[in-house]
mmCIF file of C-alpha atoms and ligand atoms in Angstrom:
data_model
loop_
_atom_site.group_PDB
_atom_site.id
_atom_site.type_symbol
_atom_site.label_atom_id
_atom_site.label_comp_id
_atom_site.label_asym_id
_atom_site.label_seq_id
_atom_site.Cartn_x
_atom_site.Cartn_y
_atom_site.Cartn_z
ATOM 1 C CA MET S 1 9.646 -17.230 -8.438
ATOM 2 C CA ILE S 2 9.603 -14.404 -9.136
ATOM 3 C CA ASP S 3 12.747 -12.295 -7.019
ATOM 4 C CA ILE S 4 12.658 -8.602 -7.319
ATOM 5 C CA LYS S 5 15.053 -7.866 -3.757
ATOM 6 C CA SER S 6 14.803 -3.630 -4.819
ATOM 7 C CA ILE S 7 12.972 -0.642 -7.061
ATOM 8 C CA GLN S 8 14.389 2.712 -8.029
ATOM 9 C CA THR S 9 12.929 5.576 -8.753
ATOM 10 C CA ASP S 10 13.752 9.122 -9.572
ATOM 11 C CA ARG S 11 13.760 10.056 -5.762
ATOM 12 C CA LEU S 12 13.267 6.123 -4.061
ATOM 13 C CA ILE S 13 14.540 3.283 -3.282
ATOM 14 C CA LEU S 14 11.592 0.665 -2.493
ATOM 15 C CA ARG S 15 13.718 -2.046 -0.992
ATOM 16 C CA ALA S 16 14.089 -5.639 1.516
ATOM 17 C CA TRP S 17 13.035 -5.222 5.455
ATOM 18 C CA ARG S 18 15.847 -4.271 7.177
ATOM 19 C CA ASP S 19 16.016 -4.109 11.414
ATOM 20 C CA SER S 20 16.467 -0.953 11.565
ATOM 21 C CA ASP S 21 13.130 0.007 10.023
ATOM 22 C CA PHE S 22 11.508 -1.600 12.960
ATOM 23 C CA ALA S 23 10.757 0.693 15.249
ATOM 24 C CA PRO S 24 9.844 4.299 12.668
ATOM 25 C CA PHE S 25 7.689 2.081 11.623
ATOM 26 C CA ALA S 26 6.031 1.342 14.867
ATOM 27 C CA THR S 27 6.481 5.509 14.801
ATOM 28 C CA LEU S 28 4.493 6.281 12.487
ATOM 29 C CA ASN S 29 2.248 3.200 13.348
ATOM 30 C CA ALA S 30 1.585 5.100 16.452
ATOM 31 C CA ASP S 31 0.643 8.417 15.298
ATOM 32 C CA PRO S 32 -2.619 9.674 15.062
ATOM 33 C CA GLU S 33 -2.396 11.198 11.695
ATOM 34 C CA VAL S 34 -1.396 8.524 9.728
ATOM 35 C CA MET S 35 -3.357 5.979 11.387
ATOM 36 C CA GLN S 36 -6.027 7.902 11.390
ATOM 37 C CA HIS S 37 -8.423 5.686 8.762
ATOM 38 C CA PHE S 38 -7.481 2.185 10.549
ATOM 39 C CA PRO S 39 -9.453 1.125 13.393
ATOM 40 C CA TRP S 40 -6.791 1.859 16.765
ATOM 41 C CA LEU S 41 -2.920 2.895 16.201
ATOM 42 C CA LEU S 42 -0.302 -0.057 17.037
ATOM 43 C CA THR S 43 1.609 -0.773 20.001
ATOM 44 C CA ARG S 44 5.170 -1.121 19.456
ATOM 45 C CA ALA S 45 4.320 -5.415 19.258
ATOM 46 C CA GLU S 46 1.580 -5.381 17.031
ATOM 47 C CA SER S 47 4.269 -3.068 14.462
ATOM 48 C CA ASP S 48 6.150 -5.263 14.933
ATOM 49 C CA ASP S 49 3.919 -8.274 14.192
ATOM 50 C CA VAL S 50 2.560 -6.698 10.966
ATOM 51 C CA ALA S 51 6.668 -5.763 9.332
ATOM 52 C CA GLY S 52 7.496 -9.776 10.794
ATOM 53 C CA ARG S 53 4.279 -11.522 8.307
ATOM 54 C CA ILE S 54 5.420 -8.235 5.586
ATOM 55 C CA VAL S 55 9.286 -9.270 5.630
ATOM 56 C CA ALA S 56 7.451 -13.557 5.744
ATOM 57 C CA ARG S 57 5.442 -12.851 2.716
ATOM 58 C CA MET S 58 7.963 -11.283 0.426
ATOM 59 C CA ALA S 59 10.301 -13.741 1.041
ATOM 60 C CA GLU S 60 7.918 -16.317 0.618
ATOM 61 C CA ARG S 61 6.665 -14.579 -2.532
ATOM 62 C CA GLY S 62 9.621 -13.241 -3.736
ATOM 63 C CA TRP S 63 7.811 -9.380 -4.209
ATOM 64 C CA GLY S 64 5.555 -7.273 -1.634
ATOM 65 C CA TRP S 65 4.922 -4.470 0.400
ATOM 66 C CA TYR S 66 8.642 -2.894 0.295
ATOM 67 C CA ALA S 67 10.665 -0.685 2.428
ATOM 68 C CA VAL S 68 11.302 2.281 1.123
ATOM 69 C CA GLU S 69 13.897 5.068 1.636
ATOM 70 C CA VAL S 70 14.318 8.312 0.491
ATOM 71 C CA LYS S 71 17.703 8.108 -1.818
ATOM 72 C CA GLY S 72 20.640 10.233 -0.088
ATOM 73 C CA GLY S 73 17.928 11.385 2.809
ATOM 74 C CA GLU S 74 15.857 9.525 4.900
ATOM 75 C CA PRO S 75 16.216 5.345 5.422
ATOM 76 C CA PHE S 76 12.669 4.839 5.896
ATOM 77 C CA ILE S 77 9.867 6.678 5.002
ATOM 78 C CA GLY S 78 7.118 3.859 4.905
ATOM 79 C CA PHE S 79 6.224 0.582 2.933
ATOM 80 C CA VAL S 80 4.214 0.539 -0.553
ATOM 81 C CA GLY S 81 3.464 -2.686 -3.202
ATOM 82 C CA LEU S 82 1.738 -5.171 -4.107
ATOM 83 C CA ASN S 83 -0.272 -7.442 -1.764
ATOM 84 C CA VAL S 84 -2.194 -10.641 -2.283
ATOM 85 C CA PRO S 85 -5.594 -9.795 0.700
ATOM 86 C CA THR S 86 -5.492 -13.079 2.979
ATOM 87 C CA TYR S 87 -9.371 -12.412 3.552
ATOM 88 C CA GLU S 88 -12.434 -12.722 1.580
ATOM 89 C CA ILE S 89 -13.310 -9.068 -0.886
ATOM 90 C CA PRO S 90 -15.358 -9.178 -4.120
ATOM 91 C CA CYS S 91 -12.061 -8.833 -6.342
ATOM 92 C CA GLY S 92 -10.374 -12.462 -4.734
ATOM 93 C CA PRO S 93 -7.914 -14.213 -6.089
ATOM 94 C CA CYS S 94 -6.575 -10.833 -6.750
ATOM 95 C CA VAL S 95 -3.468 -8.747 -5.981
ATOM 96 C CA GLU S 96 -3.615 -4.987 -4.492
ATOM 97 C CA ILE S 97 -1.118 -1.954 -4.510
ATOM 98 C CA GLY S 98 -1.143 -0.743 -0.579
ATOM 99 C CA TRP S 99 0.739 2.168 1.062
ATOM 100 C CA ARG S 100 1.342 4.160 4.599
ATOM 101 C CA LEU S 101 4.139 6.047 4.750
ATOM 102 C CA SER S 102 4.901 8.696 7.555
ATOM 103 C CA ARG S 103 3.108 11.612 8.346
ATOM 104 C CA ALA S 104 6.744 13.857 7.609
ATOM 105 C CA ALA S 105 7.096 11.884 3.706
ATOM 106 C CA TRP S 106 3.702 13.197 2.464
ATOM 107 C CA GLY S 107 2.771 15.985 -0.055
ATOM 108 C CA LYS S 108 6.082 14.873 -1.944
ATOM 109 C CA GLY S 109 4.124 12.400 -4.521
ATOM 110 C CA TYR S 110 6.791 9.719 -3.290
ATOM 111 C CA ALA S 111 3.669 7.695 -2.785
ATOM 112 C CA THR S 112 2.342 7.511 -6.568
ATOM 113 C CA GLU S 113 6.614 7.462 -7.079
ATOM 114 C CA ALA S 114 6.725 4.602 -5.680
ATOM 115 C CA ALA S 115 3.697 2.773 -6.628
ATOM 116 C CA ARG S 116 4.337 3.750 -10.244
ATOM 117 C CA ALA S 117 6.839 1.365 -10.448
ATOM 118 C CA ALA S 118 5.307 -0.463 -8.147
ATOM 119 C CA VAL S 119 2.193 -1.500 -11.019
ATOM 120 C CA GLY S 120 4.889 -1.382 -13.142
ATOM 121 C CA PHE S 121 6.223 -4.063 -11.747
ATOM 122 C CA GLY S 122 3.147 -5.440 -11.392
ATOM 123 C CA PHE S 123 2.287 -6.341 -14.960
ATOM 124 C CA GLU S 124 5.580 -5.900 -16.665
ATOM 125 C CA ILE S 125 7.449 -8.782 -14.245
ATOM 126 C CA LEU S 126 4.516 -10.449 -12.691
ATOM 127 C CA ASN S 127 2.415 -9.967 -15.601
ATOM 128 C CA LEU S 128 -1.052 -9.635 -14.113
ATOM 129 C CA PRO S 129 -3.776 -8.237 -15.838
ATOM 130 C CA GLU S 130 -4.939 -6.149 -12.972
ATOM 131 C CA VAL S 131 -3.886 -4.567 -10.053
ATOM 132 C CA VAL S 132 -7.098 -3.600 -7.079
ATOM 133 C CA SER S 133 -6.586 -1.408 -4.281
ATOM 134 C CA PHE S 134 -9.271 -0.619 -1.368
ATOM 135 C CA THR S 135 -9.524 1.962 0.917
ATOM 136 C CA VAL S 136 -12.268 3.239 3.633
ATOM 137 C CA VAL S 137 -14.611 5.434 2.099
ATOM 138 C CA ALA S 138 -13.173 8.854 3.763
ATOM 139 C CA ASN S 139 -9.799 8.207 4.184
ATOM 140 C CA THR S 140 -10.014 11.262 0.750
ATOM 141 C CA ARG S 141 -5.872 10.730 0.253
ATOM 142 C CA SER S 142 -4.890 7.529 -0.618
ATOM 143 C CA ARG S 143 -8.198 7.362 -2.862
ATOM 144 C CA ALA S 144 -6.205 10.170 -4.760
ATOM 145 C CA VAL S 145 -3.306 7.999 -5.196
ATOM 146 C CA MET S 146 -4.804 5.251 -6.708
ATOM 147 C CA GLU S 147 -6.681 9.026 -9.242
ATOM 148 C CA ARG S 148 -3.179 10.555 -10.091
ATOM 149 C CA LEU S 149 -2.076 5.687 -11.277
ATOM 150 C CA GLY S 150 -5.044 5.463 -12.686
ATOM 151 C CA MET S 151 -7.709 3.912 -10.955
ATOM 152 C CA ILE S 152 -11.305 4.093 -11.872
ATOM 153 C CA HIS S 153 -13.530 3.481 -9.033
ATOM 154 C CA ASP S 154 -15.128 -0.029 -9.406
ATOM 155 C CA SER S 155 -18.727 1.488 -7.433
ATOM 156 C CA ALA S 156 -20.108 -1.792 -7.551
ATOM 157 C CA ASN S 157 -18.154 -3.792 -5.884
ATOM 158 C CA ASP S 158 -17.029 -1.319 -2.820
ATOM 159 C CA PHE S 159 -17.980 -3.747 0.097
ATOM 160 C CA ASP S 160 -17.511 -4.458 4.089
ATOM 161 C CA HIS S 161 -14.729 -5.307 5.366
ATOM 162 C CA PRO S 162 -14.357 -8.785 6.354
ATOM 163 C CA SER S 163 -11.938 -7.773 9.585
ATOM 164 C CA ILE S 164 -13.651 -4.773 11.298
ATOM 165 C CA GLU S 165 -17.141 -4.540 12.976
ATOM 166 C CA GLU S 166 -20.791 -4.080 11.883
ATOM 167 C CA GLY S 167 -21.566 -0.865 12.716
ATOM 168 C CA HIS S 168 -18.014 0.268 12.295
ATOM 169 C CA PRO S 169 -17.935 3.770 10.940
ATOM 170 C CA MET S 170 -15.308 2.798 8.887
ATOM 171 C CA ARG S 171 -16.336 -0.673 7.339
ATOM 172 C CA ARG S 172 -17.700 0.974 3.881
ATOM 173 C CA HIS S 173 -14.397 -0.132 1.649
ATOM 174 C CA VAL S 174 -14.657 2.624 -1.936
ATOM 175 C CA LEU S 175 -12.906 -0.144 -4.362
ATOM 176 C CA TYR S 176 -10.658 0.893 -7.663
ATOM 177 C CA ARG S 177 -9.316 -1.070 -10.470
ATOM 178 C CA LEU S 178 -6.900 -0.999 -12.665
ATOM 179 C CA THR S 179 -6.283 -4.134 -15.942
ATOM 180 C CA ALA S 180 -2.812 -3.550 -17.669
ATOM 181 C CA SER S 181 -4.621 -3.352 -20.570
ATOM 182 C CA ASP S 182 -5.437 0.315 -18.769
ATOM 183 C CA TRP S 183 -2.045 1.235 -17.743
ATOM 184 C CA ARG S 184 -0.248 0.282 -21.422
ATOM 185 C CA ALA S 185 -2.680 2.226 -23.170
ATOM 186 C CA ALA S 186 -2.268 5.161 -20.567
ATOM 187 C CA ALA S 187 1.743 3.908 -21.414
ATOM 188 C CA GLY S 188 1.243 5.019 -24.658
HETATM 189 C C1 COA X 1 -2.059 7.424 1.645
HETATM 190 C C2 COA X 1 -0.624 8.389 1.122
HETATM 191 C C3 COA X 1 0.333 7.339 0.984
HETATM 192 C C4 COA X 1 -1.148 10.008 0.411
HETATM 193 O O1 COA X 1 0.233 10.525 0.448
HETATM 194 P P1 COA X 1 0.944 12.023 -0.300
HETATM 195 O O2 COA X 1 1.887 12.527 -0.099
HETATM 196 O O3 COA X 1 -0.815 12.659 0.652
HETATM 197 O O4 COA X 1 0.509 11.380 -1.717
HETATM 198 P P2 COA X 1 1.525 11.808 -2.540
HETATM 199 O O5 COA X 1 2.795 10.784 -3.064
HETATM 200 O O6 COA X 1 0.305 11.456 -3.986
HETATM 201 O O7 COA X 1 1.937 13.286 -3.149
HETATM 202 C C5 COA X 1 0.541 13.690 -3.455
HETATM 203 C C6 COA X 1 0.901 15.694 -3.091
HETATM 204 O O8 COA X 1 2.696 15.882 -3.085
HETATM 205 C C7 COA X 1 2.437 16.916 -3.954
HETATM 206 N N1 COA X 1 3.909 16.939 -4.232
HETATM 207 C C8 COA X 1 5.649 18.200 -3.831
HETATM 208 N N2 COA X 1 6.085 17.459 -4.889
HETATM 209 C C9 COA X 1 5.740 16.357 -5.798
HETATM 210 C C10 COA X 1 6.732 16.423 -6.503
HETATM 211 N N3 COA X 1 7.544 16.646 -7.458
HETATM 212 N N4 COA X 1 5.397 14.597 -7.425
HETATM 213 C C11 COA X 1 4.330 14.537 -7.304
HETATM 214 N N5 COA X 1 3.317 15.591 -6.658
HETATM 215 C C12 COA X 1 4.449 16.043 -5.280
HETATM 216 C C13 COA X 1 1.348 17.044 -4.603
HETATM 217 O O9 COA X 1 1.038 18.055 -5.476
HETATM 218 C C14 COA X 1 0.439 15.919 -3.539
HETATM 219 O O10 COA X 1 -0.049 17.515 -2.437
HETATM 220 P P3 COA X 1 -1.481 17.403 -2.460
HETATM 221 O O11 COA X 1 -1.686 16.221 -1.847
HETATM 222 O O12 COA X 1 -1.288 19.215 -0.885
HETATM 223 O O13 COA X 1 -2.255 17.403 -2.835
HETATM 224 C C15 COA X 1 -0.571 8.752 3.093
HETATM 225 O O14 COA X 1 -1.808 10.053 3.514
HETATM 226 C C16 COA X 1 -0.050 8.154 4.358
HETATM 227 O O15 COA X 1 0.620 7.515 3.803
HETATM 228 N N6 COA X 1 -1.204 8.127 4.478
HETATM 229 C C17 COA X 1 -1.505 7.165 6.194
HETATM 230 C C18 COA X 1 -1.787 5.181 5.871
HETATM 231 C C19 COA X 1 -3.316 5.220 4.814
HETATM 232 O O16 COA X 1 -4.613 6.229 5.082
HETATM 233 N N7 COA X 1 -2.672 4.243 3.434
HETATM 234 C C20 COA X 1 -3.748 3.534 2.418
HETATM 235 C C21 COA X 1 -4.457 2.817 3.742
HETATM 236 S S1 COA X 1 -5.409 2.161 1.992
#
């Protein structure tokens, strides 16, 4: 097992979760702006459940959705990292890059900075051939992060999310891909 406890960037630390992260995570999961592209806001109990599953998966694999801390600043602004989707999507089995930051942490380049480091870790340490990402069609901020990372929209494989009910406006998802070879070519 490759056990990566933390990843550092210029401004951020991607690290293992602490118990003290659960409360600020619940706050962002209850923020309608952060959760605009999710079907519902999370209660404290639901948020703790999600955080608990993230922690368990990280313990199992040695990597995952890291808690993000600002160096010399906020101890917890959300999560960024890699995950293996548990439901069926048109790339499985695959590894996705994902992110969710508190509203106050948007507009500073933190998501892209953390995601670049996580993708680099995926290709260089885990030797993944490809990383994917997906979101609801209307989530332009998230799609912009994917595009900044150099991910390519694979429109032929856009899909209806299996855990969102038929007819729901958030059901349709766009799929973006980044191969290790494209990543290395862009890095020069
Ligand atoms: C998706 C999400 C992580 C994007 O966050 P973000 O802050 O917009 O993304 P980035 O980290 O790439 O920051 C880019 C912005 O920071 C600005 N910025 C400021 N200082 C910067 C710096 N030093 N370096 C880079 N960018 C900087 C950029 O100009 C850009 O601004 P713009 O959005 O006005 O064009 C955030 O909106 C979020 O958490 N959303 C809710 C959860 C969600 O939808 N997750 C995805 C579900 S699949």
